[in-house]
PDB file of C-alpha atoms in Angstrom:
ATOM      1  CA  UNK A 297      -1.199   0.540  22.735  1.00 68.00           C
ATOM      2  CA  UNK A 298      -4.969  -0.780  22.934  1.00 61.00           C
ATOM      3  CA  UNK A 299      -7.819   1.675  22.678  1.00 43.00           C
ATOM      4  CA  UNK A 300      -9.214   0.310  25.998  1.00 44.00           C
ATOM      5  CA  UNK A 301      -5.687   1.686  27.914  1.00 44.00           C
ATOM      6  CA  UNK A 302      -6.804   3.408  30.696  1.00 37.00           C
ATOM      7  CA  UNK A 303      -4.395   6.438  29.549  1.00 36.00           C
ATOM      8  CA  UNK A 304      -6.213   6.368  25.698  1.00 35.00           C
ATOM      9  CA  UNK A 305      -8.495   8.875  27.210  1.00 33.00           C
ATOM     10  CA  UNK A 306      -5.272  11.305  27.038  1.00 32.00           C
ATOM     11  CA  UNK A 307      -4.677  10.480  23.434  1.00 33.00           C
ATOM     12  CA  UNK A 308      -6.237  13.464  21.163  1.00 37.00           C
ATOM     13  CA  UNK A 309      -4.803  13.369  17.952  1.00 41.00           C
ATOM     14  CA  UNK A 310      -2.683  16.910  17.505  1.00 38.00           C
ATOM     15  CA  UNK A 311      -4.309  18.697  21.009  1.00 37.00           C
ATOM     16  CA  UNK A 312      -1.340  17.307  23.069  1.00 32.00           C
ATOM     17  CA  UNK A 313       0.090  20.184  25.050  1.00 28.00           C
ATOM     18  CA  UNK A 314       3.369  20.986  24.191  1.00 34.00           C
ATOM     19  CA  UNK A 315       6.015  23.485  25.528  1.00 35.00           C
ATOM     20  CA  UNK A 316       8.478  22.626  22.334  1.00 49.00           C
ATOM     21  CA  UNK A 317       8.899  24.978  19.804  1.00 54.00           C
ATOM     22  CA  UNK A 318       8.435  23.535  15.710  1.00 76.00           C
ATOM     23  CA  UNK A 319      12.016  22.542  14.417  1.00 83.00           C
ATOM     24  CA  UNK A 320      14.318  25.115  13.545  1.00 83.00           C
ATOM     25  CA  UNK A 321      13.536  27.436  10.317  1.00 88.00           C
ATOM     26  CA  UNK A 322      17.560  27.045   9.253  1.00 90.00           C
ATOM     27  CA  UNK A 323      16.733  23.191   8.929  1.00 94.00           C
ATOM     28  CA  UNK A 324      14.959  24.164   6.023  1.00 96.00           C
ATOM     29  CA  UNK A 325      18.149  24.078   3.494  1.00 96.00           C
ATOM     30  CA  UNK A 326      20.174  21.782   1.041  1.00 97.00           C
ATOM     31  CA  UNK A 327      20.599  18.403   3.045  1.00 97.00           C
ATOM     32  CA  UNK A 328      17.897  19.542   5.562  1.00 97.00           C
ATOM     33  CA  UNK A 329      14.185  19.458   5.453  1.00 97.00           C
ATOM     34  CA  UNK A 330      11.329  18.989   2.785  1.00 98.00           C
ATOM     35  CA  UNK A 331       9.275  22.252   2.603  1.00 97.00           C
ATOM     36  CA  UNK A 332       5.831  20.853   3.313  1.00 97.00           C
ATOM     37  CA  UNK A 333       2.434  23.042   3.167  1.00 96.00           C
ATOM     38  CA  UNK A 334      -1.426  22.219   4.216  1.00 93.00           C
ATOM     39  CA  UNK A 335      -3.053  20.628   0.992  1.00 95.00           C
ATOM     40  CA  UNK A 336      -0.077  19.578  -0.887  1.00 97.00           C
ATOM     41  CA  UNK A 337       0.003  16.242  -2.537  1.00 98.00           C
ATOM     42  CA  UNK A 338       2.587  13.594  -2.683  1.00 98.00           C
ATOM     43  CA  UNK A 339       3.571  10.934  -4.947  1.00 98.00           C
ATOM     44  CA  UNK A 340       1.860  11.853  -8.097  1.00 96.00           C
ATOM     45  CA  UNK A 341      -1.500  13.223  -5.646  1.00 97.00           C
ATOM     46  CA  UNK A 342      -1.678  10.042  -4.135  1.00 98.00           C
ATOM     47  CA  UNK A 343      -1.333  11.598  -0.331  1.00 98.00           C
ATOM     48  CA  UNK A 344      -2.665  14.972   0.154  1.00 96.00           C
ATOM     49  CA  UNK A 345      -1.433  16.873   3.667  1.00 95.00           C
ATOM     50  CA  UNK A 346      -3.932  17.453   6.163  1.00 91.00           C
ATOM     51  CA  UNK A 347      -1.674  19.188   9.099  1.00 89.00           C
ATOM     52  CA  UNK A 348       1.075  18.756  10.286  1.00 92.00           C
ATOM     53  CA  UNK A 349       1.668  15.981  13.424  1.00 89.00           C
ATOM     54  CA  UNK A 350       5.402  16.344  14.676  1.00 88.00           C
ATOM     55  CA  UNK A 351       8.717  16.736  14.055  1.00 91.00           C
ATOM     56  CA  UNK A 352      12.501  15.455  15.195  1.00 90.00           C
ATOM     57  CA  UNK A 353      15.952  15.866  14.404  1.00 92.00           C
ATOM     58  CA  UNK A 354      16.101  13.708  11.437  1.00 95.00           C
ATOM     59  CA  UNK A 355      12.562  14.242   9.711  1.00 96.00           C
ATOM     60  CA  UNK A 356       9.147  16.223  10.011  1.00 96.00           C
ATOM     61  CA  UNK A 357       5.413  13.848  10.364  1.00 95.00           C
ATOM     62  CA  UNK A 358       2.340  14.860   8.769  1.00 95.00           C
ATOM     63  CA  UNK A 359      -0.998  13.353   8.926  1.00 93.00           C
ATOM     64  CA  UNK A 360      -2.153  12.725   5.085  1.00 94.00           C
ATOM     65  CA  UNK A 361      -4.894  11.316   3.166  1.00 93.00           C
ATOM     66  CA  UNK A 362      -4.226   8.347   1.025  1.00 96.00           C
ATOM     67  CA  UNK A 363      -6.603   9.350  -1.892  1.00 95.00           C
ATOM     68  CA  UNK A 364      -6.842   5.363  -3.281  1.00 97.00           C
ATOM     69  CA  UNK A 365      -8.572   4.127  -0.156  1.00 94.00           C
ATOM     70  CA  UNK A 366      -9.481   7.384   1.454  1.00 90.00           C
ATOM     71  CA  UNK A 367      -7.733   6.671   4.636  1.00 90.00           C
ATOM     72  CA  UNK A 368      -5.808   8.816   7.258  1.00 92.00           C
ATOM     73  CA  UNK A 369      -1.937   7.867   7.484  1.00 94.00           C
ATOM     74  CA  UNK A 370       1.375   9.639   9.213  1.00 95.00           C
ATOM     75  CA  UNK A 371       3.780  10.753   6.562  1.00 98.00           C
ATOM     76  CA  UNK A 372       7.501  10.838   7.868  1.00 98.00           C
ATOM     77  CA  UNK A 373       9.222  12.990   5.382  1.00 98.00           C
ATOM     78  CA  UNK A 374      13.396  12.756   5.967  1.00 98.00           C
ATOM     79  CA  UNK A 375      15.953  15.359   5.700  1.00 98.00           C
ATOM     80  CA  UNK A 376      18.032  15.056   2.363  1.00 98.00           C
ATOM     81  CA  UNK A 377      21.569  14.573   3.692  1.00 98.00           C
ATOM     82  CA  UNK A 378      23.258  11.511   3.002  1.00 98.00           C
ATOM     83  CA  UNK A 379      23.763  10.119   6.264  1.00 98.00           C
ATOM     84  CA  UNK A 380      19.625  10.599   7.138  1.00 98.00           C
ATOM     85  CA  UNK A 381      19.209   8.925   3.928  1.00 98.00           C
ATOM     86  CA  UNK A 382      21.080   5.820   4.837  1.00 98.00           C
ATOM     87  CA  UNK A 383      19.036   6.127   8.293  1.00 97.00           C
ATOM     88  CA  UNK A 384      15.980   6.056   6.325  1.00 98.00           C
ATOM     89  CA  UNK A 385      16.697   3.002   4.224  1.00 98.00           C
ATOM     90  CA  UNK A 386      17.714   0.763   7.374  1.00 97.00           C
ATOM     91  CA  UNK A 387      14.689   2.081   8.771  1.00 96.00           C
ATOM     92  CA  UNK A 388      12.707   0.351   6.037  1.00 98.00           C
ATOM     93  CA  UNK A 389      14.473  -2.557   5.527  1.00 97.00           C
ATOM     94  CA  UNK A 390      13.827  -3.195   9.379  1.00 96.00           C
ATOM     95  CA  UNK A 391      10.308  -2.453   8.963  1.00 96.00           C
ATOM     96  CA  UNK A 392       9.599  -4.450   6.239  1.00 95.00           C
ATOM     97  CA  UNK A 393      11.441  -7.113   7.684  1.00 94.00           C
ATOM     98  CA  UNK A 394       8.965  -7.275  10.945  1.00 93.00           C
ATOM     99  CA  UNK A 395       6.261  -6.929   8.509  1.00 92.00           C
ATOM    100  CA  UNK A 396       7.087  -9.982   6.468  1.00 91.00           C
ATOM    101  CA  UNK A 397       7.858 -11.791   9.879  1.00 91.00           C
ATOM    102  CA  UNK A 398       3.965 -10.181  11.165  1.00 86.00           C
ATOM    103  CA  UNK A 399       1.300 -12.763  12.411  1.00 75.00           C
ATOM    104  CA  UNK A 400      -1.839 -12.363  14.533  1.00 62.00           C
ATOM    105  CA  UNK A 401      -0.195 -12.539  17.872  1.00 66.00           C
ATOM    106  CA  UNK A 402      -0.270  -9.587  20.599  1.00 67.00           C
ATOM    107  CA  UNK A 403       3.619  -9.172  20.200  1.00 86.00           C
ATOM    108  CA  UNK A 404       3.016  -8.174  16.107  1.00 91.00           C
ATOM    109  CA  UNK A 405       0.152  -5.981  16.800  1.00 91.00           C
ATOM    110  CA  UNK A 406       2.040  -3.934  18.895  1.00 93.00           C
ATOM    111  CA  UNK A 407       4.724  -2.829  16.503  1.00 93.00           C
ATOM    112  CA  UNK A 408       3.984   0.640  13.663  1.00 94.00           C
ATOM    113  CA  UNK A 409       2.932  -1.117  10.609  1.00 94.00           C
ATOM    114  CA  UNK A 410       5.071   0.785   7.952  1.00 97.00           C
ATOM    115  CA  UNK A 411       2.370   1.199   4.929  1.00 97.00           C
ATOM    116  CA  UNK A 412       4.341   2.389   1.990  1.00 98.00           C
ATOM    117  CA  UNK A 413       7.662   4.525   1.154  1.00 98.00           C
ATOM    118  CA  UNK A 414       8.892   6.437  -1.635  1.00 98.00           C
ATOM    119  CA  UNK A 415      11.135   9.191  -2.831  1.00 98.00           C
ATOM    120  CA  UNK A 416       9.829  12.608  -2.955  1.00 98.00           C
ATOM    121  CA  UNK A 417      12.439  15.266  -4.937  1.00 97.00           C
ATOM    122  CA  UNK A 418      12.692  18.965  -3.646  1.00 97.00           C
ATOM    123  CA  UNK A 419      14.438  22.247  -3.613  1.00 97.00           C
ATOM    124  CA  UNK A 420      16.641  20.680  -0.938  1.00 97.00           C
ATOM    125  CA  UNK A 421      17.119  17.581  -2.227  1.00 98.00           C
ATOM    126  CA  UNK A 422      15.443  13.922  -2.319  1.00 98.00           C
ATOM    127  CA  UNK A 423      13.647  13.001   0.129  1.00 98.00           C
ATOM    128  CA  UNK A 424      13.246   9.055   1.799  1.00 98.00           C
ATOM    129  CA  UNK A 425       9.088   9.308   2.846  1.00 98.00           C
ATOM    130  CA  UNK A 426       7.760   6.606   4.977  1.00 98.00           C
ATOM    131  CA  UNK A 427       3.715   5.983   5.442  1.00 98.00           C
ATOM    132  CA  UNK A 428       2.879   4.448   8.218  1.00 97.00           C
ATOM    133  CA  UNK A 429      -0.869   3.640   9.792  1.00 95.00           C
ATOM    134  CA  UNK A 430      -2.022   6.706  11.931  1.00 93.00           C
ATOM    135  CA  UNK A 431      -1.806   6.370  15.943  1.00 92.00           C
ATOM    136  CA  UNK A 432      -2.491   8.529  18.098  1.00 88.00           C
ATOM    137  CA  UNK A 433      -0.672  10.775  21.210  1.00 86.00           C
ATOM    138  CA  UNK A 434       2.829   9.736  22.536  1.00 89.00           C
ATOM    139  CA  UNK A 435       3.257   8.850  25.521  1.00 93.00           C
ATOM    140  CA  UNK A 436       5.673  11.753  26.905  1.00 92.00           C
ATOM    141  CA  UNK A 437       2.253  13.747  26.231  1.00 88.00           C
ATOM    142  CA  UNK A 438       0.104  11.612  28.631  1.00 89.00           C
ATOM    143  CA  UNK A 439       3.141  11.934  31.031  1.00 92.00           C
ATOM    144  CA  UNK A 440       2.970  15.773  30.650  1.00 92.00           C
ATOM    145  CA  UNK A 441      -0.955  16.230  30.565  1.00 89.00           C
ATOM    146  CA  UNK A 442      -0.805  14.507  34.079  1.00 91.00           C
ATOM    147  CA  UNK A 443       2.058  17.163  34.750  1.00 94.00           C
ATOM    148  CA  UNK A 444       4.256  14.729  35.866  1.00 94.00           C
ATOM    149  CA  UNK A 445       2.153  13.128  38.733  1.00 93.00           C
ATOM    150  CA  UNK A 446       2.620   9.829  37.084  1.00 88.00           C
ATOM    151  CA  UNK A 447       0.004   7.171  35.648  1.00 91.00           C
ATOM    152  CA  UNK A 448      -1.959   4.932  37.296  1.00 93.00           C
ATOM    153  CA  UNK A 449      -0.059   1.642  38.744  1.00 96.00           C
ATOM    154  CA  UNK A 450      -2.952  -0.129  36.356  1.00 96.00           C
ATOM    155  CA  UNK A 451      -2.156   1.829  33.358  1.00 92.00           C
ATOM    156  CA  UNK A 452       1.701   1.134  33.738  1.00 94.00           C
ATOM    157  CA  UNK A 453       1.549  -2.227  34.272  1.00 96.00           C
ATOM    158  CA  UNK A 454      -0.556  -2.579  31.109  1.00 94.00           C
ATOM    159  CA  UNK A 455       1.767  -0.304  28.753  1.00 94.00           C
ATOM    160  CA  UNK A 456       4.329  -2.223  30.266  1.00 95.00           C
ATOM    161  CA  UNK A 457       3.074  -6.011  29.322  1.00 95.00           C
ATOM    162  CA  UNK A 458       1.878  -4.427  25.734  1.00 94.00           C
ATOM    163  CA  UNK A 459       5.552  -2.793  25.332  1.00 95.00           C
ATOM    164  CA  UNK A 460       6.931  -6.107  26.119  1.00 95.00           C
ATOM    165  CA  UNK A 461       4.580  -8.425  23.961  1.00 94.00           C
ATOM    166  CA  UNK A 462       6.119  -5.806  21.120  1.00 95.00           C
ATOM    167  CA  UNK A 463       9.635  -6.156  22.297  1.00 95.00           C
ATOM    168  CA  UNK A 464       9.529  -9.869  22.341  1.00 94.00           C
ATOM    169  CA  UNK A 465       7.776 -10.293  18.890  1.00 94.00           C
ATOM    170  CA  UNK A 466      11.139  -7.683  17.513  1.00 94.00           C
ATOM    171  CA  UNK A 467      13.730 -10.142  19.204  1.00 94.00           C
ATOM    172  CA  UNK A 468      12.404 -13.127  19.448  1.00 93.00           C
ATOM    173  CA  UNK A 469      10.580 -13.717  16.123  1.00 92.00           C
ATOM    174  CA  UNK A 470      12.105 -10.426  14.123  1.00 94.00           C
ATOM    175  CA  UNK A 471      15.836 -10.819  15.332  1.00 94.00           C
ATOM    176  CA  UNK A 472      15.910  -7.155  15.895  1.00 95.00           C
ATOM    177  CA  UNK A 473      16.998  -5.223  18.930  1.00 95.00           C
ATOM    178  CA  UNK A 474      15.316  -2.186  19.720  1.00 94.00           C
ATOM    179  CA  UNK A 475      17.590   0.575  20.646  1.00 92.00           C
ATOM    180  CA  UNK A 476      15.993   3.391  21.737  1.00 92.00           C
ATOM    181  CA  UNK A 477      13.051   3.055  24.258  1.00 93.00           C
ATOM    182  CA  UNK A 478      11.287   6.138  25.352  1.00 94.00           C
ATOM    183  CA  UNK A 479       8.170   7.772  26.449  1.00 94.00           C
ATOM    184  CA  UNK A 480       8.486   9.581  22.575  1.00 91.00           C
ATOM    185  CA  UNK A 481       8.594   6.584  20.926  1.00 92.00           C
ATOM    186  CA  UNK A 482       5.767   5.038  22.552  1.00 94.00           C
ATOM    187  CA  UNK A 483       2.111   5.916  21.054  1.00 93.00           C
ATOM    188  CA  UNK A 484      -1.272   4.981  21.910  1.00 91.00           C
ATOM    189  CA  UNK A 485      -4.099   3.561  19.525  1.00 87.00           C
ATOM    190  CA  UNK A 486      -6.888   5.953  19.543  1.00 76.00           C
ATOM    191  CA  UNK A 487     -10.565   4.357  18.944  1.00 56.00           C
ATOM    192  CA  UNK A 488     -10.978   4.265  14.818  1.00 58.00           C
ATOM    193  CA  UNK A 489     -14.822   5.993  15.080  1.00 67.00           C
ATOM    194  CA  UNK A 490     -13.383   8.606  17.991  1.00 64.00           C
ATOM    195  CA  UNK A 491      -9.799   9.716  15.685  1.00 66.00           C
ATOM    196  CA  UNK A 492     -12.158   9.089  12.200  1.00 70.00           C
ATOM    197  CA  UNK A 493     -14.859  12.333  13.579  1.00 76.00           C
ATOM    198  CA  UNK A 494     -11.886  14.620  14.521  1.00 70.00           C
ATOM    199  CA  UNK A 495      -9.973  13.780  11.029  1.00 75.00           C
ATOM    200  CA  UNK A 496     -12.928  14.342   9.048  1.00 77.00           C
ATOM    201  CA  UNK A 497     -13.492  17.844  11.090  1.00 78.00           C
ATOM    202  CA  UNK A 498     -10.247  18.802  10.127  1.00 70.00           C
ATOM    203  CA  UNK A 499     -10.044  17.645   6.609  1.00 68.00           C
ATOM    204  CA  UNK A 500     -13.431  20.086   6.049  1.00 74.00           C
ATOM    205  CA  UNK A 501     -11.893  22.794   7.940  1.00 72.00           C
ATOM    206  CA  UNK A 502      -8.708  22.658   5.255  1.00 64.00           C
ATOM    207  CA  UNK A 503     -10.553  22.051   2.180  1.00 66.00           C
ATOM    208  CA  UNK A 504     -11.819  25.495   2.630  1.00 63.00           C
ATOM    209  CA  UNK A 505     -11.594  27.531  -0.724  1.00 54.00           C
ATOM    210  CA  UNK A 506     -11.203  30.942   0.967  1.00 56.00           C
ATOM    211  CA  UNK A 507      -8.259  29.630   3.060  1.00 51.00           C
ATOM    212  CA  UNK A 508      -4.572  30.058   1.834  1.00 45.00           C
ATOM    213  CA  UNK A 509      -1.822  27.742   2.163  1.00 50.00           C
ATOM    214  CA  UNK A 510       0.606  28.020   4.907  1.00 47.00           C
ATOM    215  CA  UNK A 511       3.982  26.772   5.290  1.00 46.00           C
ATOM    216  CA  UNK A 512       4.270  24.957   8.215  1.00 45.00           C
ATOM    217  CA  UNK A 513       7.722  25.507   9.060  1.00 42.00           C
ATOM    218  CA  UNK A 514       7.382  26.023  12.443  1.00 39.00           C
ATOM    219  CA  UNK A 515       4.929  24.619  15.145  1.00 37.00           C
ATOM    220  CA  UNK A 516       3.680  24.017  18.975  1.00 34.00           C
ATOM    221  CA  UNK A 517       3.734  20.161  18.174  1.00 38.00           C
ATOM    222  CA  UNK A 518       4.248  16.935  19.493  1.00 34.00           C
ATOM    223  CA  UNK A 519       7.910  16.373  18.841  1.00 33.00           C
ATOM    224  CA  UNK A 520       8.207  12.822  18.035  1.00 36.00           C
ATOM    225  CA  UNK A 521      11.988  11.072  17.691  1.00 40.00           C
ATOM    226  CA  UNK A 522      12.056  10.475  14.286  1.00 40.00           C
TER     227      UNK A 522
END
């Protein structure tokens, strides 16, 4: 959704309040997650982990920096079991079909861009990783920050027309059918200069020698569906 949403104001990057636990330590097993810790680096040091963003049933997000262009992404990092796998792969091929299909309308600007994908092999098993351009807060978040008193009628009718620009680009010029609408699934764009300052904060705040790794196993994030 646009930066200049009336809601984008809700949108800080990681500060959403959250009554969800992190995903379930036992996930972390042959078939399940990819043990992930603050300033590792993936695909030969290409992306290095800055903190950790979300998590869902089928995969953990992390917000990375892609050392060749020194930009921030989200890395979605699958479970290893077969059947996640296979969820992972028609998730690309989808993407990268609505990529190829992408033009400089409002229905194409609306939809994730999906940046890059690779394998990444662990103690539990490979690993489909998908990079996609950073975003900022869900929309279940803005719901809950406004503890359920609801949006403004402007605000909803203006997700709602951008959510439907997107929908109509994925079946009308894509062929796809969207099958799982949701307040979860539904992220705001937060201002480039605004999400840029907080990143950079952060990255310094990590790339402190006297700090240790931690696993991040477990977390008071965002859960995104993923």
């Amino acid at each position: 959704m646009d930066e200049d949403d009336p809601g984008e104001k809700e949108s800080e990057l990681s500060d959403d309040v959250s009554d969800l636990d992190g995903e379930d330590s036992d996930g972390y097993r042959p078939g399940g997650y990819h043990p992930i810790a603050i300033g590792d680096e993936l695909r030969n040091g290409r992306y290095v982990v800055i903190e950790k963003l979300g998590w869902g049933h089928f995969s953990t997000v992390w917000l990375v920096e892609d050392t060749s262009n020194h930009k921030f992404c989200a890395l979605k990092v699958q479970k290893s079991a077969p059947h996640y796998t296979d969820a992972a792969l028609d998730e690309i091929e989808l993407l990268r079909h609505a990529g190829k299909m992408r033009k400089k309308n409002n229905g194409a600007c609306r939809l994730v861009q999906l940046l890059d994908n690779f394998e990444e092999k662990g103690p539990h098993g490979r690993h489909i990783c998908m990079v996609f351009e950073l975003l900022g807060a869900n929309l279940l978040s803005v719901i809950r920050k406004s503890e359920y008193r609801g949006l403004s009628i402007s605000t909803v009718r203006n997700l709602t027309l951008q959510l439907c620009q997107g929908l109509d680009f994925l079946h009308g010029e894509c062929g796809i059918i969207h099958t799982d609408l949701k307040p979860e699934n539904i992220l705001l764009k937060t201002p480039g200069k605004k999400i840029r300052a907080q990143l950079d904060a952060r990255k310094k705040n990590h790339a402190d020698p006297e700090k240790k790794k931690t696993r991040a196993t477990k977390s008071n994030c965002t859960k995104f569906e993923c």
